[in-house]
Amino acid sequence: MKFGGTSVEDAAAVERVLAIVQAGLARHPVVVVSAMARVTDVLLAAAARAGQDDPIGALADLEPVLARYSDAARRLLPPAEGTRYQATVTSARAELAADLARVARDPAAPDAVAAQGERLCAALVAAALPARGVPAREIDARRCIRTDTRHGKAEPLIPETDVATRAALEPLIATGSVPVLGGYIGATPEGVTTTLGRGGSDYSASLIGAALGASEIQIWTDVSGVLTADPKVAPAARTIPKLSFAEASELAYFGARVLHPKTILPAIRHGIPVRILNSRAPEDEGTRVAAESEVVPHTVKAIAFKSGVSIVSVTSTRMLGAYGFLRALGEVFERHRTVVDLVATSEVSVSLSVDDTSTLPGILRDLAALGEPTVETGRAIICVVGEGMRGTPGIAARIFATIRDINVSLISLGASRINITFVVEESRAAEAVRRLHAALFEMALEPVS
Ligand code: ADP
Ligand code: ASP
Ligand code: MG
């Protein structure tokens, strides 16, 4: 059971979590928590400030964060546990001071700072559960999630994580106790703290669920499952009861923040269903993601979008009738460890979309050896997803007719059976999603002639 930031944002939210865990006790849950809402942003901003030579000011910036945890503890914990928890906050402050002081010379330090949000939350929830009749113990997630050393976006070492997670959690579960861990954080085999990338607590939960052979991975958040679109953009969005693993992966990857893109991978590997549930409305059914797909008559299941995308194009007459060009191109992106989302090619040009702009200068330099590179920034990818959709005539026509006055570049129809993906200007993405949602979900569908 993974609880996201808004689900643990204050004492009242944690109370709801405690009740949900208590209700699920018969299924032997393991609890994974995020930091309280918005805390990770503040921690990372403090690390950045410390890196600009102001570790003292950075620590002062964190006092309101520490106060949120202390305050929630005062409301939630019995006196003895409360005193112990305040000591935990005091030692977190001391660790933060030391970690902030070494940010400028140690690339691993920001992860140690960021990890405090999840660590304090796990300690709080573990301390609060026993008073509700739930035996619980905090387990340091860094003993379980083993990763490589890519700080800020570490990759888990799966076999090591499986072994360490089982060793740390199985004996505890066997005694009827509920392990409580922080998501998002891990450690290298040498024990150096790492993080899995923003939104990574979902991924922690699925890694742990997979290691333990869980019967289900539950992602508890602030909406009732995966919706037909982000409800903040399309307020009429509604819950999708069932998604296939492939549909959920596409949606997560192309911007449906409700699920971290990598969450589905361990679940697929072990065939474990994932449920997305609302901690404010625990009785809602939410969404079930599982291997089997469900081809519904509607065929379009959801619309996702991702801003901050850039399109890199390379034009070269050397491509004409030549082979090996795409490989050379691919090698440039590989060298800069940059993920490419969409690709479209013609005889003399290739366009690719990327959402990591930090590596673009180096990529453009290398691409100049292959042809003439150009970049368009400020774009957004829109992804319309639905198993079976591609076999249904008229869907692409309906999509592009709906947004006919919005310029579309880079359309990808070919790669997967289950999505139609394209790029628009960032400034029009929300409007496009809203209009598509209205056309595809809020009106009776007439056959396209
Ligand atoms: P948590 O802190 O629980 O991990 P997130 O903020 O990461 O929560 O994800 C939940 C948010 O994802 C929702 O509040 C919603 O605005 C956003 N979201 C984007 N696309 C979707 C979608 N298709 N379905 C549901 N939520 C979505
Ligand atoms: N707290 C982390 C973040 O804000 C991880 C998560 O919430 O999943 O990115
Ligand atoms: Mg999240």
Short mmCIF file of C-alpha atoms and ligand atoms in Angstrom, two decimals, residues 2 4-5 34-36 38-41 118 183-184 197-202, ligand 2:
data_model
loop_
_atom_site.label_atom_id
_atom_site.label_comp_id
_atom_site.label_asym_id
_atom_site.label_seq_id
_atom_site.Cartn_x
_atom_site.Cartn_y
_atom_site.Cartn_z
CA LYS A 2 1.67 3.18 -1.17
CA GLY A 4 1.37 9.65 -1.95
CA GLY A 5 2.22 13.13 -0.70
CA SER A 34 5.95 9.57 0.16
CA ALA A 35 7.11 12.74 1.81
CA MET A 36 4.32 15.09 2.87
CA ARG A 38 5.42 19.60 -1.58
CA VAL A 39 8.19 18.71 0.90
CA THR A 40 10.51 17.21 -1.74
CA ASP A 41 10.36 20.47 -3.73
CA GLU A 118 10.23 10.19 3.10
CA GLY A 183 9.34 5.50 -1.04
CA TYR A 184 11.58 7.26 -3.58
CA GLY A 197 13.61 10.35 -9.59
CA ARG A 198 10.60 12.58 -8.96
CA GLY A 199 7.39 10.74 -8.29
CA GLY A 200 9.46 7.60 -7.61
CA SER A 201 7.56 6.39 -4.55
CA ASP A 202 5.13 4.53 -6.80
N1 ASP B 2 8.37 12.73 -2.70
C1 ASP B 2 8.90 12.40 -4.00
C2 ASP B 2 8.55 13.48 -5.01
O1 ASP B 2 7.87 14.44 -4.67
C3 ASP B 2 8.49 11.04 -4.48
C4 ASP B 2 7.00 10.83 -4.67
O2 ASP B 2 6.20 11.62 -4.17
O3 ASP B 2 6.64 9.83 -5.32
O4 ASP B 2 8.98 13.40 -6.13
#
